[in-house]
Amino acid sequence: EIQLSHQDSVTVSAYHIAAGARALSLDIEVMEKALSILDSEFWPRLPNTCACSGSKNLDIPSSPSELWTVLLQYGHILAPLLSLSHPHWSRWLNPTILDVVAIDDASDPSLKSVSKALSKVFIAADNAVINAESLLQANGFKFLKAEHVLQIASENNPTIPLLLLRAAASMKMKLNDSPSKNELNLDFYLDINTTQSLSDSSARENPSVDIPECQFRQHRSSWDKDEKLGSWGFHDSGFVLNWPSGGLRSVVMKGNRYGICGKPLLNLIPFIESETQIRVDPMKTTLPLMPRLPENRESKLSADNIMEVKASCFLVSDSVFDRARHGTGHSQDDMYAIRSGSLEQLRIPDLVVWPESEKEVEQLVSLCKDRNWCIIPYGGGTNVSHATRCPTIDVEPRPIISLDMREMNKILWVNEVDGIAHVEAGITGSALVNEMRGRGYTIGHEPDSIEFSTLGGWIATKASGMKRSKYGNIEDIVKDVRLVGSDGILWQGKENSQSAFARESRGIDLCSLAIGSEGCFGIITSATIRIWPLPEIIEYDSAIFPSFEYGVRFVRDISRLGQSMPSSVRLLDNEHFRLGRALQKKSSGLEGLCEDILTFAVKTAYSYAQDSAVCATITYEGNRDAVQQQKKLVKKLVSAHGGISTGSKTGRSGYELTFVIAYLRDFAMTYHFIGESFETFVPWSKLEEVSTCVKQRIREEHKKRHLPGLPFIGCRVTQLYHEGACLYFYLCMNVENVPNPSAFFSEIEHAARHEILEKGGSLSHHHGIGKLRAQFNEKMDSVTFRKGLSSLKKSLDPVNLFGARNGAFALPSVEGIS
């Protein structure tokens, strides 16, 4: 009744007539006459004048969407013209009347013109939706959503107003609505915060997985009690989505391991939706956290074979759970395979073994060599390069043993005078940090995966950490290694001397062979590493800059400070900066007021645009005088590059964000989003070009595949060098109803990597090559160099006992690898 009353009171002005005429490409006089015949009330009505007099002086919109917004204010008057030819559009124009009385448009040329013009536009909208549906179905999308159809229709028909395409998609998919064929979400006009409530979703999270029984399992390390399978991190940590009855959706990180834990993040879901143009529906989840493992994956090893291994006092397991974990890493497709039930497509090790000493490693290597078994070493399993995946059965027909090094986790000795320590390779980063802190020292190496990755894994992948500016990369920290090869132990120097040489000039050294070897030359059992006294102070800082270009110039100048560089400086691009803000809880009271004042100052006095500003987070550590000197130098550079300091709170938040962002990736997977990170080294002269071109390439590849929404692409500049910097990309995209989504994602990531190489970036900065990026190696190395590596491998490992097939040895056709 209210709507009917409103319709009765509508009067049409000259502005309305002119806008409607322009929307339909008609003369104003034709539009006015048609409305007059349809008994429209005009305003203002002056004696002996037409309603459109003076319309030439009106400021009529040029945008089709704006024009149709005006026309629809009196669209109910035009509805009868379409009741016979397009009844669904007639009801859309006037939804309050069930049976619209048809009007014969042939009775007047003006009516006919308006009717024809309306029909033309509505037919175009209908056809755009039909074509979009056909295009998606032809590309393998079986369960279409109205939002996805609308997206494709609008991309392919930019001249049709979005509101008409939205209406066409809604009506078309309502007409075709069948639960067996379409999974629909038609609440286009429904505010996302007013849908039905959902109780605290933390109660819906799947419980931790019980490790299944198996014939041989004599061991359960602390890692599998604490670490999740199928997603990153600890069992007691992770993001959950809360949607209390009648309340706002908020994301909370459970547990108490991180500073962000327990704080409701009200801005995160709106940020994801704004960036991807996809609604996050708490009621629609996918890929449960409970791993979906095959019930039975037979081992190629017989019970007698396994008893041979056990006879040497090894801790072993043939459970599907352990073997699945050791046959995967932490790439997005590893997580997808575990959570989607598609792990059966991957080969997994036939047995997992946990040696407790170097002697046991020797014994196992000898046994595997005698039995013609293959060995793949395993550290923390944090790789994102498929390094711990098993080669396929046609490439590697032998049984595969996964050698988990984490029981070899002791600090063997510390030489405080020389500042070195001898440590077993299976120790995790967090355990090593805690052990050395108790002795008053730091190792200085802090990769993002430090909680789970191991010393041996760092060496094998040639890792880098956040604080390399002060302490160096792993190749700077490791001074000696011990490695069990196919014919015994490889070592250099003087055995059991409890010392190490900072540098020797006597040819190729063992460290150079082990660092970056990715498990292909032997098993790294221990290493001598540098240690430093704990810093006197650790302080954090941050600064924002008007744009990525300003920020890059700032960090480039920071890289030229030499010994005066802070221990860590990271530049977050605008996307990452805004993500970081979405992951912050708004402060209250005086602290919140100060933040608001700072934000206002940034926007006004410094004219920083919200969609271009970037942020640098800074960590200082050392003695008090050195830190103060560094802060003075950095402050000058911030000012010189148009920046403004934003304090320690943002700096600390940026540092802590490093350790929780992987949890965010696997939380997003629960709600139909797949994400991954990938990195490269880029010279300063090409850094901005690489960043821009890679983002653009990803958007093009995403659009070419007609995927829903928009991809989120952010990057940050992390480790700084004199010649350039590490550029770290993050990609996230919605995959609801996308066929084989993990493969789609991998294709786009592959294209991004190709773009990186084309524009001057490296194949990897610190993730390693593994099997995932091995196909690019042929473009990066000469044939002669590859032959030399193959000869070296054949000399050190004639039977390819260490058959992980990573990096240069990944391809089956590599010469010398049988």
PDB file of C-alpha atoms in Angstrom, residues 595-808:
ATOM      1  CA  GLU A 595      45.400   7.207  16.062  1.00  0.00           C
ATOM      2  CA  ASP A 596      42.471   9.164  14.603  1.00  0.00           C
ATOM      3  CA  ILE A 597      44.427  12.413  14.847  1.00  0.00           C
ATOM      4  CA  LEU A 598      47.418  10.822  13.110  1.00  0.00           C
ATOM      5  CA  THR A 599      45.201   9.436  10.346  1.00  0.00           C
ATOM      6  CA  PHE A 600      43.617  12.849   9.836  1.00  0.00           C
ATOM      7  CA  ALA A 601      47.040  14.509   9.721  1.00  0.00           C
ATOM      8  CA  VAL A 602      48.270  12.017   7.141  1.00  0.00           C
ATOM      9  CA  LYS A 603      45.258  12.595   4.888  1.00  0.00           C
ATOM     10  CA  THR A 604      45.282  16.397   5.139  1.00  0.00           C
ATOM     11  CA  ALA A 605      48.705  17.825   5.868  1.00  0.00           C
ATOM     12  CA  TYR A 606      50.526  15.183   3.816  1.00  0.00           C
ATOM     13  CA  SER A 607      47.855  14.563   1.178  1.00  0.00           C
ATOM     14  CA  TYR A 608      48.307  10.789   1.296  1.00  0.00           C
ATOM     15  CA  ALA A 609      45.640   8.975  -0.661  1.00  0.00           C
ATOM     16  CA  GLN A 610      44.195   5.892   0.983  1.00  0.00           C
ATOM     17  CA  ASP A 611      44.539   3.904  -2.234  1.00  0.00           C
ATOM     18  CA  SER A 612      48.220   4.704  -2.798  1.00  0.00           C
ATOM     19  CA  ALA A 613      49.940   5.125   0.597  1.00  0.00           C
ATOM     20  CA  VAL A 614      52.487   2.472   1.593  1.00  0.00           C
ATOM     21  CA  CYS A 615      54.092   1.569   4.902  1.00  0.00           C
ATOM     22  CA  ALA A 616      57.602   0.596   5.977  1.00  0.00           C
ATOM     23  CA  THR A 617      58.035  -1.421   9.177  1.00  0.00           C
ATOM     24  CA  ILE A 618      61.427  -1.247  10.870  1.00  0.00           C
ATOM     25  CA  THR A 619      63.190  -3.319  13.534  1.00  0.00           C
ATOM     26  CA  TYR A 620      66.301  -2.095  15.321  1.00  0.00           C
ATOM     27  CA  GLU A 621      68.440  -4.238  17.578  1.00  0.00           C
ATOM     28  CA  GLY A 622      71.901  -3.957  19.099  1.00  0.00           C
ATOM     29  CA  ASN A 623      73.502  -1.794  21.732  1.00  0.00           C
ATOM     30  CA  ARG A 624      71.710   1.373  22.723  1.00  0.00           C
ATOM     31  CA  ASP A 625      74.145   3.797  21.055  1.00  0.00           C
ATOM     32  CA  ALA A 626      74.110   1.957  17.733  1.00  0.00           C
ATOM     33  CA  VAL A 627      70.301   1.793  17.694  1.00  0.00           C
ATOM     34  CA  GLN A 628      69.991   5.516  18.421  1.00  0.00           C
ATOM     35  CA  GLN A 629      72.410   6.304  15.596  1.00  0.00           C
ATOM     36  CA  GLN A 630      70.417   4.095  13.199  1.00  0.00           C
ATOM     37  CA  LYS A 631      67.174   5.789  14.193  1.00  0.00           C
ATOM     38  CA  LYS A 632      68.624   9.210  13.436  1.00  0.00           C
ATOM     39  CA  LEU A 633      69.749   8.115   9.971  1.00  0.00           C
ATOM     40  CA  VAL A 634      66.404   6.478   9.212  1.00  0.00           C
ATOM     41  CA  LYS A 635      64.478   9.534  10.401  1.00  0.00           C
ATOM     42  CA  LYS A 636      66.396  11.729   7.954  1.00  0.00           C
ATOM     43  CA  LEU A 637      65.687   9.343   5.087  1.00  0.00           C
ATOM     44  CA  VAL A 638      61.980   9.160   5.963  1.00  0.00           C
ATOM     45  CA  SER A 639      61.744  12.935   5.757  1.00  0.00           C
ATOM     46  CA  ALA A 640      63.862  13.128   2.596  1.00  0.00           C
ATOM     47  CA  HIS A 641      61.480  10.765   0.786  1.00  0.00           C
ATOM     48  CA  GLY A 642      58.256  12.489   1.750  1.00  0.00           C
ATOM     49  CA  GLY A 643      57.361  10.094   4.550  1.00  0.00           C
ATOM     50  CA  ILE A 644      56.008  10.499   8.041  1.00  0.00           C
ATOM     51  CA  SER A 645      56.934   8.391  11.057  1.00  0.00           C
ATOM     52  CA  THR A 646      53.987   6.465  12.499  1.00  0.00           C
ATOM     53  CA  GLY A 647      55.549   4.971  15.586  1.00  0.00           C
ATOM     54  CA  SER A 648      56.467   1.700  17.206  1.00  0.00           C
ATOM     55  CA  LYS A 649      52.987   0.169  17.486  1.00  0.00           C
ATOM     56  CA  THR A 650      52.583  -0.160  13.713  1.00  0.00           C
ATOM     57  CA  GLY A 651      56.160  -1.398  13.446  1.00  0.00           C
ATOM     58  CA  ARG A 652      55.619  -4.139  16.010  1.00  0.00           C
ATOM     59  CA  SER A 653      52.287  -5.107  14.428  1.00  0.00           C
ATOM     60  CA  GLY A 654      53.968  -5.431  11.043  1.00  0.00           C
ATOM     61  CA  TYR A 655      56.672  -7.650  12.536  1.00  0.00           C
ATOM     62  CA  GLU A 656      54.131  -9.918  14.266  1.00  0.00           C
ATOM     63  CA  LEU A 657      51.920 -10.082  11.172  1.00  0.00           C
ATOM     64  CA  THR A 658      54.683 -12.107   9.521  1.00  0.00           C
ATOM     65  CA  PHE A 659      53.928 -15.093  11.737  1.00  0.00           C
ATOM     66  CA  VAL A 660      50.133 -15.104  11.370  1.00  0.00           C
ATOM     67  CA  ILE A 661      49.615 -14.391   7.680  1.00  0.00           C
ATOM     68  CA  ALA A 662      49.980 -18.089   6.778  1.00  0.00           C
ATOM     69  CA  TYR A 663      47.101 -18.865   9.162  1.00  0.00           C
ATOM     70  CA  LEU A 664      45.038 -16.329   7.221  1.00  0.00           C
ATOM     71  CA  ARG A 665      45.629 -18.209   3.955  1.00  0.00           C
ATOM     72  CA  ASP A 666      44.191 -21.449   5.336  1.00  0.00           C
ATOM     73  CA  PHE A 667      41.310 -19.665   7.078  1.00  0.00           C
ATOM     74  CA  ALA A 668      40.377 -18.134   3.718  1.00  0.00           C
ATOM     75  CA  MET A 669      40.399 -21.580   2.094  1.00  0.00           C
ATOM     76  CA  THR A 670      37.516 -22.560   4.382  1.00  0.00           C
ATOM     77  CA  TYR A 671      35.410 -19.841   2.716  1.00  0.00           C
ATOM     78  CA  HIS A 672      36.219 -20.619  -0.938  1.00  0.00           C
ATOM     79  CA  PHE A 673      39.401 -18.528  -1.264  1.00  0.00           C
ATOM     80  CA  ILE A 674      42.779 -19.949  -2.304  1.00  0.00           C
ATOM     81  CA  GLY A 675      45.928 -17.994  -1.577  1.00  0.00           C
ATOM     82  CA  GLU A 676      49.691 -18.380  -1.867  1.00  0.00           C
ATOM     83  CA  SER A 677      52.910 -16.403  -1.641  1.00  0.00           C
ATOM     84  CA  PHE A 678      55.859 -16.419  -4.040  1.00  0.00           C
ATOM     85  CA  GLU A 679      59.074 -14.446  -4.031  1.00  0.00           C
ATOM     86  CA  THR A 680      61.933 -13.263  -6.210  1.00  0.00           C
ATOM     87  CA  PHE A 681      65.051 -11.123  -6.108  1.00  0.00           C
ATOM     88  CA  VAL A 682      64.782  -8.030  -8.289  1.00  0.00           C
ATOM     89  CA  PRO A 683      67.471  -5.416  -9.070  1.00  0.00           C
ATOM     90  CA  TRP A 684      66.574  -1.901  -7.928  1.00  0.00           C
ATOM     91  CA  SER A 685      66.452  -0.732 -11.542  1.00  0.00           C
ATOM     92  CA  LYS A 686      63.625  -3.178 -12.325  1.00  0.00           C
ATOM     93  CA  LEU A 687      61.758  -3.495  -9.052  1.00  0.00           C
ATOM     94  CA  GLU A 688      58.855  -1.151  -9.721  1.00  0.00           C
ATOM     95  CA  GLU A 689      58.369  -2.539 -13.229  1.00  0.00           C
ATOM     96  CA  VAL A 690      58.297  -6.130 -11.963  1.00  0.00           C
ATOM     97  CA  SER A 691      55.765  -5.257  -9.274  1.00  0.00           C
ATOM     98  CA  THR A 692      53.455  -3.474 -11.714  1.00  0.00           C
ATOM     99  CA  CYS A 693      53.740  -6.005 -14.542  1.00  0.00           C
ATOM    100  CA  VAL A 694      53.249  -9.073 -12.352  1.00  0.00           C
ATOM    101  CA  LYS A 695      50.104  -7.631 -10.799  1.00  0.00           C
ATOM    102  CA  GLN A 696      48.757  -6.732 -14.229  1.00  0.00           C
ATOM    103  CA  ARG A 697      49.597 -10.180 -15.625  1.00  0.00           C
ATOM    104  CA  ILE A 698      47.740 -11.872 -12.769  1.00  0.00           C
ATOM    105  CA  ARG A 699      44.653  -9.729 -13.366  1.00  0.00           C
ATOM    106  CA  GLU A 700      44.740 -10.558 -17.079  1.00  0.00           C
ATOM    107  CA  GLU A 701      45.145 -14.290 -16.460  1.00  0.00           C
ATOM    108  CA  HIS A 702      42.335 -14.214 -13.912  1.00  0.00           C
ATOM    109  CA  LYS A 703      39.983 -12.411 -16.276  1.00  0.00           C
ATOM    110  CA  LYS A 704      40.911 -14.658 -19.206  1.00  0.00           C
ATOM    111  CA  ARG A 705      39.708 -17.673 -17.236  1.00  0.00           C
ATOM    112  CA  HIS A 706      36.377 -15.982 -16.363  1.00  0.00           C
ATOM    113  CA  LEU A 707      36.932 -16.573 -12.652  1.00  0.00           C
ATOM    114  CA  PRO A 708      34.584 -15.016 -10.097  1.00  0.00           C
ATOM    115  CA  GLY A 709      35.341 -11.634  -8.570  1.00  0.00           C
ATOM    116  CA  LEU A 710      38.746  -9.989  -8.605  1.00  0.00           C
ATOM    117  CA  PRO A 711      42.098 -11.370  -7.450  1.00  0.00           C
ATOM    118  CA  PHE A 712      43.790  -9.783  -4.446  1.00  0.00           C
ATOM    119  CA  ILE A 713      47.444  -9.133  -5.228  1.00  0.00           C
ATOM    120  CA  GLY A 714      49.790  -7.498  -2.783  1.00  0.00           C
ATOM    121  CA  CYS A 715      53.544  -7.413  -2.416  1.00  0.00           C
ATOM    122  CA  ARG A 716      56.147  -6.306   0.032  1.00  0.00           C
ATOM    123  CA  VAL A 717      59.829  -5.528  -0.260  1.00  0.00           C
ATOM    124  CA  THR A 718      61.624  -7.573   2.381  1.00  0.00           C
ATOM    125  CA  GLN A 719      65.341  -8.387   2.425  1.00  0.00           C
ATOM    126  CA  LEU A 720      67.436  -5.468   1.164  1.00  0.00           C
ATOM    127  CA  TYR A 721      70.748  -5.670  -0.700  1.00  0.00           C
ATOM    128  CA  HIS A 722      73.098  -3.212  -2.351  1.00  0.00           C
ATOM    129  CA  GLU A 723      72.001  -4.451  -5.784  1.00  0.00           C
ATOM    130  CA  GLY A 724      68.264  -4.908  -5.196  1.00  0.00           C
ATOM    131  CA  ALA A 725      65.719  -6.539  -2.908  1.00  0.00           C
ATOM    132  CA  CYS A 726      63.480  -9.504  -2.359  1.00  0.00           C
ATOM    133  CA  LEU A 727      59.968  -8.891  -3.681  1.00  0.00           C
ATOM    134  CA  TYR A 728      57.373 -11.051  -1.946  1.00  0.00           C
ATOM    135  CA  PHE A 729      53.974 -11.414  -3.644  1.00  0.00           C
ATOM    136  CA  TYR A 730      50.706 -12.606  -2.124  1.00  0.00           C
ATOM    137  CA  LEU A 731      47.887 -13.781  -4.364  1.00  0.00           C
ATOM    138  CA  CYS A 732      44.377 -14.700  -3.235  1.00  0.00           C
ATOM    139  CA  MET A 733      41.272 -15.429  -5.306  1.00  0.00           C
ATOM    140  CA  ASN A 734      37.768 -16.807  -4.875  1.00  0.00           C
ATOM    141  CA  VAL A 735      37.200 -20.292  -6.268  1.00  0.00           C
ATOM    142  CA  GLU A 736      33.609 -21.099  -5.339  1.00  0.00           C
ATOM    143  CA  ASN A 737      32.098 -23.305  -8.069  1.00  0.00           C
ATOM    144  CA  VAL A 738      35.395 -23.185  -9.988  1.00  0.00           C
ATOM    145  CA  PRO A 739      36.253 -26.600 -11.478  1.00  0.00           C
ATOM    146  CA  ASN A 740      39.632 -27.919 -10.318  1.00  0.00           C
ATOM    147  CA  PRO A 741      40.427 -24.646  -8.528  1.00  0.00           C
ATOM    148  CA  SER A 742      43.900 -25.565  -7.327  1.00  0.00           C
ATOM    149  CA  ALA A 743      45.004 -26.207 -10.909  1.00  0.00           C
ATOM    150  CA  PHE A 744      43.549 -22.871 -12.040  1.00  0.00           C
ATOM    151  CA  PHE A 745      45.452 -21.136  -9.273  1.00  0.00           C
ATOM    152  CA  SER A 746      48.693 -22.927 -10.183  1.00  0.00           C
ATOM    153  CA  GLU A 747      48.330 -21.846 -13.811  1.00  0.00           C
ATOM    154  CA  ILE A 748      48.027 -18.201 -12.780  1.00  0.00           C
ATOM    155  CA  GLU A 749      50.961 -18.470 -10.385  1.00  0.00           C
ATOM    156  CA  HIS A 750      52.989 -20.079 -13.188  1.00  0.00           C
ATOM    157  CA  ALA A 751      52.139 -17.153 -15.481  1.00  0.00           C
ATOM    158  CA  ALA A 752      53.186 -14.723 -12.750  1.00  0.00           C
ATOM    159  CA  ARG A 753      56.519 -16.510 -12.374  1.00  0.00           C
ATOM    160  CA  HIS A 754      57.028 -16.326 -16.133  1.00  0.00           C
ATOM    161  CA  GLU A 755      56.350 -12.581 -16.002  1.00  0.00           C
ATOM    162  CA  ILE A 756      58.864 -12.168 -13.183  1.00  0.00           C
ATOM    163  CA  LEU A 757      61.579 -13.827 -15.237  1.00  0.00           C
ATOM    164  CA  GLU A 758      60.685 -11.896 -18.386  1.00  0.00           C
ATOM    165  CA  LYS A 759      60.916  -8.577 -16.545  1.00  0.00           C
ATOM    166  CA  GLY A 760      64.242  -9.291 -14.846  1.00  0.00           C
ATOM    167  CA  GLY A 761      63.511 -11.050 -11.551  1.00  0.00           C
ATOM    168  CA  SER A 762      65.107 -14.241 -10.263  1.00  0.00           C
ATOM    169  CA  LEU A 763      63.528 -17.687 -10.108  1.00  0.00           C
ATOM    170  CA  SER A 764      63.625 -17.684  -6.318  1.00  0.00           C
ATOM    171  CA  HIS A 765      65.162 -15.670  -3.507  1.00  0.00           C
ATOM    172  CA  HIS A 766      64.783 -18.077  -0.582  1.00  0.00           C
ATOM    173  CA  HIS A 767      61.959 -20.586  -1.140  1.00  0.00           C
ATOM    174  CA  GLY A 768      64.106 -22.804  -3.325  1.00  0.00           C
ATOM    175  CA  ILE A 769      63.204 -24.526  -6.576  1.00  0.00           C
ATOM    176  CA  GLY A 770      61.934 -27.953  -5.580  1.00  0.00           C
ATOM    177  CA  LYS A 771      59.854 -29.572  -8.286  1.00  0.00           C
ATOM    178  CA  LEU A 772      57.369 -26.722  -8.623  1.00  0.00           C
ATOM    179  CA  ARG A 773      59.694 -24.277 -10.388  1.00  0.00           C
ATOM    180  CA  ALA A 774      62.134 -26.763 -11.906  1.00  0.00           C
ATOM    181  CA  GLN A 775      60.728 -26.383 -15.404  1.00  0.00           C
ATOM    182  CA  PHE A 776      62.076 -22.815 -15.484  1.00  0.00           C
ATOM    183  CA  ASN A 777      65.643 -23.947 -14.782  1.00  0.00           C
ATOM    184  CA  GLU A 778      66.458 -24.606 -18.428  1.00  0.00           C
ATOM    185  CA  LYS A 779      65.954 -20.906 -19.154  1.00  0.00           C
ATOM    186  CA  MET A 780      68.246 -19.872 -16.301  1.00  0.00           C
ATOM    187  CA  ASP A 781      71.318 -22.102 -16.825  1.00  0.00           C
ATOM    188  CA  SER A 782      73.489 -22.974 -19.795  1.00  0.00           C
ATOM    189  CA  VAL A 783      73.502 -26.538 -21.129  1.00  0.00           C
ATOM    190  CA  THR A 784      77.158 -26.890 -20.159  1.00  0.00           C
ATOM    191  CA  PHE A 785      76.454 -25.850 -16.583  1.00  0.00           C
ATOM    192  CA  ARG A 786      73.548 -28.298 -16.307  1.00  0.00           C
ATOM    193  CA  LYS A 787      75.762 -31.110 -17.584  1.00  0.00           C
ATOM    194  CA  GLY A 788      78.374 -30.187 -14.996  1.00  0.00           C
ATOM    195  CA  LEU A 789      75.817 -30.381 -12.193  1.00  0.00           C
ATOM    196  CA  SER A 790      74.623 -33.766 -13.453  1.00  0.00           C
ATOM    197  CA  SER A 791      78.187 -35.070 -13.495  1.00  0.00           C
ATOM    198  CA  LEU A 792      78.718 -33.825  -9.942  1.00  0.00           C
ATOM    199  CA  LYS A 793      75.522 -35.518  -8.794  1.00  0.00           C
ATOM    200  CA  LYS A 794      76.509 -38.778 -10.499  1.00  0.00           C
ATOM    201  CA  SER A 795      79.928 -38.649  -8.862  1.00  0.00           C
ATOM    202  CA  LEU A 796      78.574 -38.030  -5.338  1.00  0.00           C
ATOM    203  CA  ASP A 797      75.497 -40.240  -5.679  1.00  0.00           C
ATOM    204  CA  PRO A 798      76.010 -42.757  -8.512  1.00  0.00           C
ATOM    205  CA  VAL A 799      72.741 -44.661  -7.959  1.00  0.00           C
ATOM    206  CA  ASN A 800      70.620 -41.563  -7.209  1.00  0.00           C
ATOM    207  CA  LEU A 801      70.001 -42.827  -3.687  1.00  0.00           C
ATOM    208  CA  PHE A 802      68.906 -39.317  -2.719  1.00  0.00           C
ATOM    209  CA  GLY A 803      66.179 -39.165  -5.341  1.00  0.00           C
ATOM    210  CA  ALA A 804      64.124 -36.160  -4.234  1.00  0.00           C
ATOM    211  CA  ARG A 805      64.607 -34.799  -7.772  1.00  0.00           C
ATOM    212  CA  ASN A 806      64.533 -31.156  -6.756  1.00  0.00           C
ATOM    213  CA  GLY A 807      65.971 -28.123  -8.475  1.00  0.00           C
ATOM    214  CA  ALA A 808      68.422 -28.947 -11.246  1.00  0.00           C
TER     215      ALA A 808
END
